Amino acid sequence: MTEPAFFILTALLDAPRHGYGIVAEVAELSRGRVQLKIGSLYGVLDRLVGDGLVELDREEAWQGRLRRYYRLTEQGRDALDAEAQRLAANARLASTRLRERRNLITGTPS
Amino acid sequence: MSRLEERYRFVLRLLPAAYRQEWEDDMVAAFLDSMDTGDSETTAYVTDYGRPSLSEVASIVSLAVRLRLGGADAPPRSYAWGQAVRLATLMAMLTHAVMVTASIAVTLWLSGKIAWLPALAPEWALIPSGSIWHTAWDLAGYAWLPAYIALVLGHRRVAQAVALLAVVPPAITTAVQQAGDVPLSVSPWAMLLIDVVLLLAMAAFHHGAPPVPRRPWLLALPVGILLVPVPLFTIQATTPALRLVDWPGLSCAAVTAAMVIHLAVRVSRRRPRTLPWSLALTLLAVATLALRTATLLDYSDQAQHTTLATIASVQAIAVLAVGVPVAVAAIRALRRLPSIPTVCPRPTTPS
């Protein structure tokens, strides 16, 4: 799973969001590190919809335009859960190694 | 519709029609939301005079490339075009890599560094460059070799950056020369244009594209050197008449030979999965013909222009004679492929 896909799924966890709502939420979640462009967002979104991880929730008229709201599917939640666990396991592995290395240098027993 | 919306919709026309049908309005709504500054006056000014930023346009171009030149999970027609562009790019890059690698050996021979090879006639002797910077500048073309290897190994961005080194110096040299005493000519610009197209075509090797089979494409490098430039240079060095075959002429000969082999393989094996190769060879044939036609203009003021024009016409006819059946077969096969529209999200009842 790519980083933008991971953040888009995470942004949709708490509530359905429209296109720009996802962009704004992803920027906030990543503390401004992931700034999705509209082309990049829809490039990922159409794949997530195609894979059944995200689906259309509703359409709402706003300032003369139609906004589509997207929500996470059960399958999307499972995929995000699996990816989060994978990333957490990787992070744990790296942290353990780093701690061991630091202890080796300072001579502190682990 | 505001002018900003008009401009954004114009950029979105790069995307396939089926994709736009499903996503365009939503993309426009999201884009206009992103341009909302919160202050009504500023927003009104932006919607009248603003333009999509370069990074927004780049994201649409990137999406268009991914959709039109698809990977393995794309609709069959998009995948066929994707494979065709990737194959054509690899073949063109391979040709560059083969020629520059062989030219290193030829340069060493001409400068007398390979003692066991026979000495050449004085007219072939190399004139040493004025400075080390001049030599380095002239060597820029050799960047095609690492660029090709990087592309085969899956490092597309590295390949593009390195290939840029091979394209920019000759462009500057040509511009400086033609702005000075050297008469204006079409050939170097036509070749540079093809190199720039090649540079852009590398975008077809995106994340969704299948990896390049390394072994055959890496093996093709030494095989290509032994089969084409080495015998060619030996023949040209010993038979003066063959010096009239120039680079576009050689490209015509190589593309024609490749298409003849392709047609023979198609007929003998009756393989149905040759469409990307047919399309790729058609693309190369079109590029070669364009190059041949453009370079013909430069022959008008040369001493042997009648002979050169005749040779060039024969080369162009040969490409057309073999290229038309290949192109017709490719277009027919392409039409038989379904162009599946993208997945359309429909509102569903929340679970």
XYZ file of C-alpha atoms in Angstrom:
461
model
C 0.000 0.000 0.000
C 1.398 3.409 -0.972
C 1.715 6.217 1.569
C -1.027 8.391 -0.034
C -3.416 5.378 -0.067
C -2.606 4.696 3.600
C -3.363 8.300 4.587
C -6.548 8.466 2.466
C -7.918 5.335 4.155
C -6.938 6.741 7.560
C -8.652 10.061 6.750
C -11.888 8.189 5.990
C -11.859 6.141 9.225
C -13.899 8.530 11.372
C -16.328 9.983 8.820
C -17.185 10.077 5.110
C -15.420 12.969 3.361
C -15.559 14.724 -0.014
C -12.513 15.187 -2.308
C -11.046 18.337 -0.807
C -12.049 17.193 2.689
C -9.765 14.178 2.191
C -6.905 16.409 0.971
C -7.242 18.674 4.031
C -7.527 15.762 6.483
C -4.498 13.980 4.995
C -2.439 17.199 5.294
C -3.486 17.531 8.944
C -2.889 13.854 9.784
C 0.583 13.929 8.257
C 1.329 17.353 9.836
C 1.624 18.920 6.402
C 4.095 16.336 5.068
C 1.683 14.719 2.562
C 0.134 17.448 0.399
C -2.071 15.618 -2.106
C -2.692 17.265 -5.455
C -6.133 16.689 -6.958
C -4.722 14.516 -9.774
C -2.820 12.379 -7.247
C -5.892 12.073 -4.976
C -8.157 10.809 -7.752
C -5.398 8.571 -9.130
C -5.398 6.768 -5.767
C -9.129 7.115 -5.091
C -10.213 5.391 -8.321
C -7.962 2.447 -7.462
C -9.315 2.246 -3.916
C -12.886 2.318 -5.282
C -11.939 -0.281 -7.919
C -10.459 -2.548 -5.232
C -13.566 -2.156 -3.074
C -11.719 -0.446 -0.184
C -13.644 2.833 -0.558
C -17.183 3.498 -1.797
C -19.423 6.445 -2.500
C -21.456 7.460 0.545
C -23.661 10.269 -0.774
C -23.807 13.280 -3.063
C -24.575 16.771 -1.727
C -25.135 20.061 -3.519
C -22.867 22.844 -2.217
C -22.489 26.328 -3.739
C -23.991 25.121 -7.005
C -21.619 22.150 -7.229
C -22.173 18.502 -6.464
C -19.902 17.110 -3.772
C -19.360 13.376 -3.553
C -18.638 11.963 -0.097
C -16.619 8.751 0.168
C -16.495 6.251 3.005
C -14.378 3.307 3.998
C -15.764 -0.198 3.344
C -15.340 -3.141 5.716
C -12.706 -4.467 3.332
C -10.958 -1.067 3.422
C -10.912 -1.130 7.234
C -9.369 -4.633 7.188
C -6.751 -3.584 4.623
C -5.830 -0.509 6.680
C -5.652 -2.596 9.858
C -3.330 -5.112 8.167
C -1.121 -2.313 6.803
C -0.991 -0.522 10.186
C 0.075 -3.776 11.882
C 2.727 -4.385 9.241
C 4.135 -0.863 9.653
C 4.015 -1.142 13.465
C 5.897 -4.471 13.338
C 8.528 -2.899 11.068
C 8.848 0.108 13.400
C 9.195 -2.206 16.445
C 11.920 -4.160 14.690
C 13.879 -1.024 13.838
C 13.422 0.412 17.365
C 14.686 -2.798 18.965
C 17.768 -2.841 16.740
C 18.444 0.855 17.410
C 18.144 0.320 21.179
C 20.530 -2.638 21.026
C 23.017 -0.603 19.021
C 22.800 2.354 21.439
C 23.325 0.028 24.409
C 26.318 -1.550 22.681
C 27.945 1.860 22.247
C 27.208 3.135 25.775
C 27.880 -0.277 27.378
C 24.492 -0.410 29.093
C 23.014 -3.944 29.394
C 19.723 -4.319 27.481
C -18.573 28.548 -15.263
C -15.636 30.626 -13.929
C -12.473 31.116 -15.971
C -10.493 29.110 -13.418
C -12.915 26.197 -13.828
C -12.658 26.487 -17.618
C -8.868 26.342 -17.391
C -8.917 23.345 -15.065
C -11.414 21.479 -17.268
C -9.122 22.197 -20.235
C -6.225 20.466 -18.409
C -8.524 17.551 -17.496
C -9.030 16.887 -21.206
C -5.692 15.068 -21.037
C -7.511 12.240 -19.226
C -9.336 9.488 -21.166
C -12.987 10.271 -21.962
C -14.351 7.311 -19.965
C -12.413 8.422 -16.891
C -13.567 12.030 -17.252
C -17.173 10.916 -17.551
C -16.971 9.383 -14.095
C -14.613 11.686 -12.208
C -14.386 15.089 -13.913
C -17.141 16.937 -12.013
C -15.886 15.618 -8.694
C -12.302 16.594 -9.507
C -13.438 20.092 -10.518
C -15.416 20.479 -7.265
C -12.405 19.355 -5.204
C -10.062 21.658 -7.127
C -12.331 24.698 -6.731
C -12.676 23.903 -3.007
C -8.874 23.854 -2.774
C -8.741 27.350 -4.318
C -11.177 28.776 -1.767
C -9.093 31.193 0.307
C -11.811 31.849 2.914
C -11.982 35.511 1.916
C -14.784 36.092 -0.631
C -13.025 38.945 -2.470
C -9.726 37.105 -2.862
C -11.546 33.912 -3.910
C -13.550 35.844 -6.521
C -10.294 37.314 -7.888
C -8.653 33.860 -7.987
C -11.622 32.274 -9.792
C -11.447 35.017 -12.427
C -7.700 35.347 -12.920
C -6.156 32.277 -11.291
C -4.685 29.277 -13.083
C -4.067 25.708 -11.931
C -0.549 25.580 -10.444
C 2.222 23.712 -12.231
C 2.171 20.984 -9.574
C -1.617 20.517 -10.102
C -1.086 20.258 -13.872
C 1.809 17.837 -13.323
C -0.422 15.603 -11.175
C -3.015 15.488 -14.000
C -0.328 14.743 -16.619
C 1.014 11.939 -14.440
C -2.500 10.490 -13.995
C -3.132 10.752 -17.757
C 0.079 8.846 -18.520
C -0.826 6.118 -16.012
C -4.343 5.777 -17.431
C -3.486 5.968 -21.127
C -0.283 3.882 -20.946
C -1.521 1.409 -18.382
C 0.141 -1.379 -16.433
C -0.980 -4.997 -16.100
C -4.169 -4.068 -14.190
C -5.312 -1.513 -16.793
C -7.990 -2.115 -19.467
C -6.544 -4.193 -22.380
C -6.328 -1.287 -24.825
C -4.545 0.996 -22.363
C -2.193 -1.862 -21.425
C -1.408 -2.546 -25.109
C -0.521 1.129 -25.667
C 1.512 1.178 -22.450
C 3.494 -1.903 -23.447
C 3.981 -0.531 -26.972
C 5.406 2.776 -25.724
C 7.600 0.941 -23.197
C 8.924 -1.448 -25.872
C 9.528 1.371 -28.375
C 11.347 3.392 -25.702
C 13.500 0.414 -24.727
C 14.367 -0.306 -28.374
C 15.275 3.335 -29.070
C 17.309 3.577 -25.860
C 19.020 0.262 -26.708
C 19.965 1.655 -30.129
C 21.489 4.744 -28.494
C 23.325 2.608 -25.911
C 24.651 0.227 -28.585
C 25.875 3.053 -30.812
C 27.617 5.004 -28.022
C 29.264 1.878 -26.599
C 30.532 0.937 -30.034
C 31.681 4.487 -30.667
C 33.938 4.290 -27.590
C 35.740 1.358 -29.251
C 35.784 3.150 -32.600
C 37.224 6.313 -30.984
C 39.983 4.246 -29.378
C 40.700 2.622 -32.751
C 40.769 5.968 -34.564
C 43.114 7.453 -31.990
C 45.457 4.482 -32.453
C 44.989 3.135 -28.912
C 44.182 -0.396 -30.140
C 47.505 -1.406 -31.655
C 46.510 -4.826 -33.002
C 43.850 -3.365 -35.308
C 44.991 -2.204 -38.768
C 45.808 1.507 -39.110
C 43.158 3.594 -40.873
C 43.402 6.031 -43.752
C 44.535 9.547 -42.683
C 41.087 11.085 -43.386
C 39.638 9.039 -40.479
C 42.186 10.306 -37.974
C 40.744 12.100 -34.956
C 41.388 15.762 -34.371
C 42.036 16.155 -30.630
C 39.668 18.499 -28.791
C 40.905 21.895 -27.646
C 40.324 21.461 -23.928
C 39.266 18.892 -21.338
C 35.923 20.719 -20.978
C 35.331 20.424 -24.715
C 36.085 16.694 -24.552
C 33.763 16.236 -21.542
C 31.044 18.167 -23.372
C 31.431 15.908 -26.433
C 31.268 12.816 -24.217
C 27.796 13.794 -22.913
C 26.191 11.537 -25.534
C 27.667 8.516 -23.769
C 25.133 9.106 -20.977
C 22.645 7.055 -23.021
C 24.445 3.886 -21.904
C 23.965 4.350 -18.108
C 20.482 5.758 -18.791
C 19.493 2.565 -20.643
C 20.921 0.334 -17.912
C 19.111 2.360 -15.212
C 15.813 2.020 -17.106
C 16.203 -1.748 -17.516
C 17.039 -2.077 -13.801
C 13.844 -0.201 -12.904
C 15.288 3.202 -11.924
C 13.146 5.355 -14.200
C 13.855 8.734 -12.606
C 17.619 8.071 -12.594
C 17.386 7.071 -16.265
C 15.562 10.302 -17.115
C 18.038 12.462 -15.185
C 21.043 10.775 -16.827
C 19.464 10.926 -20.306
C 18.957 14.656 -19.782
C 22.763 14.907 -19.667
C 22.886 13.349 -23.126
C 20.243 15.690 -24.556
C 21.057 19.147 -23.157
C 24.754 19.607 -24.197
C 24.164 18.732 -27.901
C 21.142 21.095 -27.891
C 23.290 23.949 -26.552
C 26.138 23.121 -28.981
C 23.754 23.077 -31.957
C 22.109 26.345 -30.904
C 25.484 28.075 -30.420
C 26.887 26.721 -33.713
C 23.819 27.657 -35.757
C 23.694 31.097 -34.190
C 27.307 31.562 -35.418
C 28.899 30.580 -38.713
C 27.433 27.104 -39.229
C 24.490 27.192 -41.700
C 21.034 26.359 -40.377
C 20.112 22.686 -40.679
C 17.092 20.619 -39.696
C 18.842 17.297 -38.953
C 20.318 18.018 -35.490
C 17.034 19.548 -34.290
C 14.992 16.623 -35.644
C 17.267 14.188 -33.798
C 17.079 16.250 -30.614
C 13.290 16.358 -30.839
C 13.200 12.568 -31.012
C 15.523 12.382 -27.991
C 13.225 14.714 -26.036
C 10.215 12.544 -26.959
C 12.230 9.538 -25.768
C 12.942 11.308 -22.488
C 9.225 12.000 -21.972
C 8.226 8.493 -23.083
C 10.148 7.077 -20.124
C 7.180 8.276 -18.027
C 5.402 5.118 -19.300
C 7.590 3.140 -16.859
C 5.445 4.245 -13.905
C 4.750 2.336 -10.674
C 1.887 0.353 -12.199
C 3.956 -0.835 -15.188
C 5.351 -4.371 -15.144
C 9.139 -4.565 -14.507
C 11.412 -4.801 -17.539
C 12.721 -8.371 -18.092
C 16.367 -7.693 -17.246
C 18.234 -10.585 -18.801
C 17.103 -10.273 -22.459
C 17.378 -6.461 -22.497
C 20.846 -6.454 -20.900
C 21.997 -9.270 -23.166
C 20.726 -7.286 -26.166
C 23.465 -4.697 -25.521
C 26.564 -6.816 -26.400
C 24.613 -8.731 -29.073
C 23.534 -5.446 -30.665
C 27.103 -4.095 -30.663
C 28.415 -7.203 -32.385
C 25.583 -7.299 -34.927
C 25.261 -3.653 -36.018
C 27.899 -0.958 -35.354
C 31.054 -3.082 -35.446
C 30.406 -4.660 -38.888
C 28.944 -1.373 -40.137
C 31.984 0.695 -39.241
C 34.363 -1.926 -40.641
C 32.449 -1.933 -43.941
C 32.241 1.858 -44.073
C 35.968 2.181 -43.357
C 36.826 -0.149 -46.209
C 34.046 0.722 -48.716
C 33.848 4.496 -49.266
C 30.491 4.305 -51.153
C 28.741 3.084 -47.986
C 29.666 6.283 -46.133
C 26.569 7.763 -47.760
C 24.437 5.788 -45.270
C 23.773 8.287 -42.495
C 22.156 7.885 -39.052
C 18.525 8.307 -40.261
C 19.307 5.871 -43.079
C 20.715 3.363 -40.621
C 17.614 3.808 -38.436
C 15.398 3.102 -41.472
C 17.381 -0.072 -42.221
C 17.234 -1.246 -38.585
C 13.483 -0.583 -38.204
C 12.716 -2.255 -41.566
C 14.769 -5.321 -40.592
C 13.023 -5.502 -37.193
C 9.585 -5.286 -38.835
C 10.454 -7.997 -41.391
C 11.556 -10.301 -38.539
C 8.381 -9.418 -36.600
C 6.141 -10.219 -39.581
C 7.988 -13.506 -40.165
C 7.550 -14.483 -36.484
C 3.838 -13.578 -36.607
C 3.249 -15.711 -39.710
C 5.350 -18.711 -38.615
C 4.222 -18.988 -34.986
C 0.730 -17.484 -35.322
C 1.213 -15.868 -31.947
C -1.802 -13.782 -30.994
C 0.007 -11.767 -28.289
C 2.241 -9.740 -30.599
C 0.126 -6.559 -30.577
C 2.440 -4.475 -28.311
C 5.392 -5.334 -30.591
C 3.401 -4.414 -33.732
C 2.367 -1.103 -32.151
C 5.888 -0.405 -30.864
C 7.429 -1.044 -34.287
C 4.753 1.162 -35.881
C 5.689 3.990 -33.490
C 9.384 3.527 -34.324
C 8.602 3.421 -38.064
C 6.686 6.727 -37.805
C 9.558 8.353 -35.862
C 12.134 7.040 -38.346
C 10.130 8.228 -41.354
C 9.714 11.677 -39.785
C 13.463 11.831 -39.127
C 14.279 10.674 -42.672
C 11.917 13.222 -44.239
C 13.155 16.096 -42.057
C 16.826 15.360 -42.788
C 16.159 15.270 -46.548
C 15.821 19.069 -46.439
C 19.495 19.402 -45.514
C 20.659 17.488 -48.594
C 19.467 20.106 -51.084
C 22.708 22.141 -50.934
C 25.127 19.187 -50.821
C 27.348 18.106 -53.732
C 25.905 14.587 -54.014
C 22.327 15.679 -53.294
C 20.735 13.617 -56.114
C 22.411 10.401 -54.951
C 21.655 11.162 -51.309
C 18.006 11.981 -52.057
C 17.622 8.766 -54.080
C 19.112 6.672 -51.266
C 16.879 8.423 -48.717
C 13.765 7.844 -50.866
C 14.577 4.133 -51.184
C 15.001 3.944 -47.394
C 11.663 5.697 -46.792
C 9.868 3.436 -49.311
C 11.342 0.345 -47.605
C 10.028 1.509 -44.205
C 6.603 2.259 -45.691
C 6.400 -1.040 -47.601
C 6.960 -3.096 -44.458
C 5.519 -0.612 -41.969
C 2.041 -0.297 -43.498
C 1.145 -4.027 -43.129
C 2.501 -3.988 -39.555
C 0.486 -0.851 -38.712
C -2.711 -2.230 -40.296
C -2.359 -5.485 -38.331
C -1.742 -3.491 -35.129
C -4.766 -1.212 -35.601
C -7.053 -4.165 -36.382
C -5.882 -6.048 -33.305
C -6.255 -2.904 -31.198
C -9.870 -2.424 -32.322
C -10.705 -5.974 -31.299
C -9.616 -5.219 -27.718
C -12.289 -4.037 -25.292
C -11.869 -0.533 -23.868
C -13.335 -1.161 -20.429
C -14.452 2.017 -18.683
C -13.134 2.786 -15.216
C -14.997 1.692 -12.121
C -17.866 4.058 -11.420
C -18.689 4.738 -7.778
C -22.426 4.606 -7.111
C -24.056 5.702 -3.869
C -24.920 2.745 -1.683
C -26.900 2.398 1.505
C -24.581 2.866 4.487
C -24.025 -0.406 6.333
